[in-house]
Amino acid sequence: MHAGQGPGAYPLILTAAQELNGIGLTGVPQAPIGLAARQANGYGFYSRAVQVAAHPEQADPSREQKYANSQPHSYILALLGPEDQRISWTLPGGDSGSSQTGGCRGAAERRIYGSVANRVVATVGLDDLTAQLQAAVSSDPASTAVIARWSACMARRGYKYSAPEVLWNRLSGRIDAAPTPALRKLEIKTSVADYKCSAAVRLLPTIQALQESHSRYMSKALAGELARITQILAKALKAAKAMHVTG
C-alpha cells in the first residue's frame, strides 16, 4: 500500500475492492439473477417458500444447535467456559462488545485465529468495515440518482418501489407469508420488469463503478484495519489447512 493523492487518501488497489465486490452490489440483492432465470423462476422466492412449506424442518435450528439446546449447563460451560472469562473490544467503526474466551470454543478460536480478539476482528470487524463501505456507496449522489431513475422506470410499468432492495424485501415477505400461484406470476413479471429497468438506466454498472471507487480510497485508519483483517484471515486459513492435513 502507498499514500494516495489528496489529504487523507489511502488507496487499496485490490484487497478492499475484493472484499466489497464479494458481497454483491450494494442495495441490489437481485443483481446476480439473469433474465432467463427470472423468466423461469422470478427471484426464486416462490420456489423457496414452497420447499420450506414441504419441509418445515429446514427452518429449524441445526442439529448441532438442537443438541446444544438440549444439554445441561455443564455442556454449555465446557463449550464456552465461565461467563466471567471475557474480553472487551471496540472496532474502528465504533461497535463495541465483549466475547467469552474460555471453553472448547475459545481454545478452537485461539488455535485457528491466534486469539479470540483476532477472531472478533476477522469476523465482526470485517462485517463492520463492509457496512461502512456500503454506507459510502449508498450515500453517494450518483447512487441515489441512478436508483431514482430505476424507481421512475418501474413506476411507469406499474410497480411502485423506491429502491431495488425495497422491492426485494417486500415481495419476498409477501410470498413467504402466502406462496400462491398468483404471487408466483407477479414475482416473475416484477423481476423481468426490474431487469429491464436496471438495464435501461445502467443500474448495475453504475453501482459497480461506485463500489470500486469507494473501495479504492479509504481513510488510513480503515485501510490499516483491513490490512490487519487480511493478515489474520490468511494465517487462519493456513492454520485450518494444517489441521485438516494433520487430522
Short mmCIF file of C-alpha atoms in Angstrom, two decimals:
data_model
loop_
_atom_site.label_atom_id
_atom_site.label_comp_id
_atom_site.label_asym_id
_atom_site.label_seq_id
_atom_site.Cartn_x
_atom_site.Cartn_y
_atom_site.Cartn_z
CA MET A 1 0.00 0.00 0.00
CA HIS A 2 1.09 3.56 -0.57
CA ALA A 3 -0.20 7.03 0.16
CA GLY A 4 -2.91 8.28 -2.15
CA GLN A 5 -3.43 11.58 -3.88
CA GLY A 6 -5.09 14.23 -1.76
CA PRO A 7 -5.40 14.64 2.03
CA GLY A 8 -6.28 11.54 3.95
CA ALA A 9 -6.46 9.31 0.89
CA TYR A 10 -5.14 5.79 1.25
CA PRO A 11 -5.57 3.60 -1.81
CA LEU A 12 -6.40 -0.06 -1.53
CA ILE A 13 -5.96 -1.17 -5.10
CA LEU A 14 -7.05 -4.79 -4.75
CA THR A 15 -7.99 -6.05 -1.33
CA ALA A 16 -10.76 -3.61 -0.43
CA ALA A 17 -12.37 -3.97 -3.83
CA GLN A 18 -12.31 -7.74 -3.47
CA GLU A 19 -13.94 -7.56 -0.05
CA LEU A 20 -16.73 -5.24 -1.22
CA ASN A 21 -17.38 -6.93 -4.54
CA GLY A 22 -17.52 -10.29 -2.81
CA ILE A 23 -20.80 -9.34 -1.11
CA GLY A 24 -22.56 -8.36 -4.34
CA LEU A 25 -23.81 -4.93 -5.31
CA THR A 26 -24.79 -2.52 -2.55
CA GLY A 27 -28.57 -2.14 -2.39
CA VAL A 28 -29.24 -4.57 -5.27
CA PRO A 29 -29.52 -8.11 -3.84
CA GLN A 30 -31.09 -9.36 -7.09
CA ALA A 31 -28.12 -8.28 -9.23
CA PRO A 32 -26.71 -11.81 -9.87
CA ILE A 33 -30.02 -13.18 -11.23
CA GLY A 34 -30.07 -13.22 -15.04
CA LEU A 35 -33.02 -12.64 -17.35
CA ALA A 36 -33.56 -16.30 -18.25
CA ALA A 37 -33.67 -17.31 -14.58
CA ARG A 38 -36.17 -14.53 -13.85
CA GLN A 39 -38.41 -15.51 -16.75
CA ALA A 40 -38.49 -19.09 -15.44
CA ASN A 41 -38.46 -18.59 -11.69
CA GLY A 42 -38.54 -14.91 -10.79
CA TYR A 43 -36.21 -14.21 -7.91
CA GLY A 44 -36.71 -17.71 -6.51
CA PHE A 45 -38.96 -16.56 -3.65
CA TYR A 46 -41.93 -18.76 -4.54
CA SER A 47 -39.93 -21.94 -5.13
CA ARG A 48 -38.07 -21.43 -1.85
CA ALA A 49 -41.29 -20.81 0.08
CA VAL A 50 -42.91 -23.93 -1.38
CA GLN A 51 -39.86 -26.00 -0.48
CA VAL A 52 -39.86 -24.72 3.09
CA ALA A 53 -43.58 -25.44 3.40
CA ALA A 54 -43.00 -29.00 2.20
CA HIS A 55 -40.02 -29.49 4.53
CA PRO A 56 -40.58 -27.27 7.60
CA GLU A 57 -37.71 -28.96 9.39
CA GLN A 58 -35.36 -26.97 7.17
CA ALA A 59 -36.33 -23.85 9.07
CA ASP A 60 -35.47 -25.44 12.41
CA PRO A 61 -32.13 -24.90 14.15
CA SER A 62 -29.28 -27.08 13.01
CA ARG A 63 -28.76 -30.47 14.62
CA GLU A 64 -25.76 -29.06 16.46
CA GLN A 65 -27.83 -26.20 17.86
CA LYS A 66 -30.66 -28.54 18.83
CA TYR A 67 -28.15 -30.75 20.61
CA ALA A 68 -26.63 -27.79 22.46
CA ASN A 69 -30.08 -26.57 23.50
CA SER A 70 -30.92 -29.97 24.95
CA GLN A 71 -27.79 -30.28 27.07
CA PRO A 72 -27.31 -29.37 30.75
CA HIS A 73 -25.47 -26.29 31.93
CA SER A 74 -22.25 -28.29 32.27
CA TYR A 75 -22.18 -28.76 28.48
CA ILE A 76 -22.50 -25.02 27.85
CA LEU A 77 -19.82 -24.39 30.47
CA ALA A 78 -17.46 -26.80 28.71
CA LEU A 79 -18.25 -25.23 25.35
CA LEU A 80 -17.97 -21.55 26.29
CA GLY A 81 -16.20 -21.51 29.65
CA PRO A 82 -17.15 -19.39 32.67
CA GLU A 83 -19.22 -16.31 31.93
CA ASP A 84 -16.63 -14.01 33.54
CA GLN A 85 -13.85 -15.13 31.17
CA ARG A 86 -14.34 -12.38 28.62
CA ILE A 87 -12.53 -9.79 26.57
CA SER A 88 -13.93 -6.39 25.66
CA TRP A 89 -13.43 -4.97 22.19
CA THR A 90 -14.09 -1.79 20.20
CA LEU A 91 -13.88 -1.65 16.42
CA PRO A 92 -12.82 1.35 14.32
CA GLY A 93 -16.41 1.85 13.20
CA GLY A 94 -17.48 2.38 16.82
CA ASP A 95 -19.09 -1.01 17.51
CA SER A 96 -18.11 -2.49 20.86
CA GLY A 97 -18.93 -5.50 22.95
CA SER A 98 -17.41 -8.47 24.72
CA SER A 99 -16.81 -12.13 23.90
CA GLN A 100 -16.23 -15.18 26.05
CA THR A 101 -12.73 -16.61 25.82
CA GLY A 102 -12.95 -19.93 27.67
CA GLY A 103 -14.11 -23.43 26.93
CA CYS A 104 -13.65 -25.54 23.83
CA ARG A 105 -14.76 -22.72 21.57
CA GLY A 106 -12.20 -20.32 22.96
CA ALA A 107 -9.47 -22.93 22.58
CA ALA A 108 -10.50 -23.55 18.97
CA GLU A 109 -10.52 -19.83 18.18
CA ARG A 110 -7.05 -19.40 19.66
CA ARG A 111 -5.79 -22.35 17.64
CA ILE A 112 -7.21 -21.04 14.35
CA TYR A 113 -7.04 -17.26 14.73
CA GLY A 114 -4.23 -16.91 17.26
CA SER A 115 -6.54 -15.31 19.82
CA VAL A 116 -10.23 -14.69 20.49
CA ALA A 117 -9.61 -11.00 19.83
CA ASN A 118 -8.30 -11.85 16.36
CA ARG A 119 -11.44 -13.88 15.67
CA VAL A 120 -13.61 -10.88 16.58
CA VAL A 121 -11.56 -8.61 14.31
CA ALA A 122 -11.73 -11.09 11.43
CA THR A 123 -15.50 -11.66 11.66
CA VAL A 124 -17.30 -8.79 13.38
CA GLY A 125 -14.62 -6.36 12.22
CA LEU A 126 -14.96 -7.39 8.60
CA ASP A 127 -18.74 -7.00 8.78
CA ASP A 128 -18.27 -3.57 10.33
CA LEU A 129 -15.83 -2.48 7.63
CA THR A 130 -18.09 -3.79 4.86
CA ALA A 131 -21.04 -1.87 6.32
CA GLN A 132 -19.04 1.35 6.25
CA LEU A 133 -18.07 0.81 2.63
CA GLN A 134 -21.68 0.05 1.71
CA ALA A 135 -22.87 3.19 3.50
CA ALA A 136 -20.43 5.29 1.50
CA VAL A 137 -21.75 3.85 -1.76
CA SER A 138 -25.40 4.22 -0.77
CA SER A 139 -24.97 7.88 0.20
CA ASP A 140 -23.12 8.81 -2.99
CA PRO A 141 -25.23 11.22 -5.11
CA ALA A 142 -24.61 9.08 -8.18
CA SER A 143 -26.11 6.09 -6.38
CA THR A 144 -29.24 7.92 -5.25
CA ALA A 145 -29.67 9.36 -8.75
CA VAL A 146 -29.49 6.04 -10.58
CA ILE A 147 -31.85 4.40 -8.08
CA ALA A 148 -34.32 7.26 -8.58
CA ARG A 149 -34.19 6.65 -12.33
CA TRP A 150 -34.77 2.92 -11.74
CA SER A 151 -37.75 3.70 -9.48
CA ALA A 152 -39.27 6.02 -12.09
CA CYS A 153 -38.86 3.36 -14.77
CA MET A 154 -40.56 0.77 -12.57
CA ALA A 155 -43.39 3.18 -11.76
CA ARG A 156 -44.06 3.67 -15.48
CA ARG A 157 -44.52 -0.11 -15.70
CA GLY A 158 -46.91 -0.13 -12.76
CA TYR A 159 -44.53 -1.15 -9.97
CA LYS A 160 -44.07 1.41 -7.20
CA TYR A 161 -40.85 0.76 -5.30
CA SER A 162 -38.38 3.36 -4.08
CA ALA A 163 -35.36 1.07 -4.47
CA PRO A 164 -34.40 -2.44 -5.63
CA GLU A 165 -33.77 -3.55 -2.07
CA VAL A 166 -37.24 -2.38 -1.04
CA LEU A 167 -38.74 -4.45 -3.86
CA TRP A 168 -36.71 -7.49 -2.81
CA ASN A 169 -37.69 -7.30 0.85
CA ARG A 170 -41.39 -6.52 0.37
CA LEU A 171 -42.04 -9.10 -2.34
CA SER A 172 -40.13 -11.85 -0.57
CA GLY A 173 -42.09 -11.13 2.61
CA ARG A 174 -45.43 -11.38 0.80
CA ILE A 175 -44.53 -14.63 -0.91
CA ASP A 176 -43.02 -16.20 2.21
CA ALA A 177 -46.28 -15.48 4.04
CA ALA A 178 -48.52 -16.89 1.29
CA PRO A 179 -46.83 -18.65 -1.66
CA THR A 180 -49.76 -18.68 -4.09
CA PRO A 181 -49.62 -19.25 -7.89
CA ALA A 182 -50.87 -15.68 -8.39
CA LEU A 183 -47.91 -14.32 -6.43
CA ARG A 184 -45.57 -16.53 -8.43
CA LYS A 185 -46.82 -14.88 -11.63
CA LEU A 186 -46.42 -11.46 -10.04
CA GLU A 187 -42.90 -12.34 -8.95
CA ILE A 188 -41.87 -13.32 -12.47
CA LYS A 189 -43.44 -10.23 -14.09
CA THR A 190 -41.90 -7.93 -11.47
CA SER A 191 -38.45 -9.48 -11.72
CA VAL A 192 -38.41 -9.15 -15.51
CA ALA A 193 -39.52 -5.51 -15.33
CA ASP A 194 -36.83 -4.93 -12.72
CA TYR A 195 -34.21 -6.45 -15.03
CA LYS A 196 -35.27 -4.29 -17.97
CA CYS A 197 -35.36 -1.08 -15.93
CA SER A 198 -31.97 -1.87 -14.39
CA ALA A 199 -30.54 -2.28 -17.89
CA ALA A 200 -32.25 0.86 -19.19
CA VAL A 201 -30.77 3.14 -16.51
CA ARG A 202 -27.45 1.24 -16.25
CA LEU A 203 -28.04 0.49 -12.57
CA LEU A 204 -25.61 -2.40 -12.15
CA PRO A 205 -22.56 -0.89 -13.91
CA THR A 206 -23.14 2.39 -12.08
CA ILE A 207 -23.21 0.76 -8.64
CA GLN A 208 -20.27 -1.46 -9.59
CA ALA A 209 -18.19 1.58 -10.56
CA LEU A 210 -19.12 3.36 -7.33
CA GLN A 211 -18.10 0.35 -5.25
CA GLU A 212 -14.75 0.16 -6.96
CA SER A 213 -14.22 3.89 -6.49
CA HIS A 214 -15.13 3.96 -2.82
CA SER A 215 -13.21 0.79 -2.00
CA ARG A 216 -10.10 2.11 -3.72
CA TYR A 217 -9.73 5.07 -1.39
CA MET A 218 -10.38 4.76 2.30
CA SER A 219 -9.14 6.53 5.37
CA LYS A 220 -5.75 5.44 6.64
CA ALA A 221 -7.31 4.02 9.81
CA LEU A 222 -9.75 1.81 7.89
CA ALA A 223 -7.07 0.79 5.40
CA GLY A 224 -4.88 -0.35 8.27
CA GLU A 225 -7.77 -2.29 9.79
CA LEU A 226 -8.44 -4.05 6.50
CA ALA A 227 -4.77 -4.96 6.20
CA ARG A 228 -4.92 -6.40 9.72
CA ILE A 229 -8.05 -8.42 8.87
CA THR A 230 -6.43 -9.74 5.71
CA GLN A 231 -3.37 -10.90 7.66
CA ILE A 232 -5.49 -12.61 10.33
CA LEU A 233 -7.59 -14.42 7.74
CA ALA A 234 -4.52 -15.55 5.83
CA LYS A 235 -2.97 -17.03 8.98
CA ALA A 236 -6.29 -18.61 10.00
CA LEU A 237 -6.63 -20.27 6.61
CA LYS A 238 -3.10 -21.62 6.88
CA ALA A 239 -3.79 -22.96 10.37
CA ALA A 240 -7.06 -24.57 9.28
CA LYS A 241 -5.38 -26.25 6.32
CA ALA A 242 -2.63 -27.58 8.58
CA MET A 243 -5.23 -29.00 10.97
CA HIS A 244 -7.02 -30.68 8.07
CA VAL A 245 -3.82 -32.30 6.85
CA THR A 246 -2.71 -33.49 10.26
CA GLY A 247 -6.24 -34.51 11.25
#
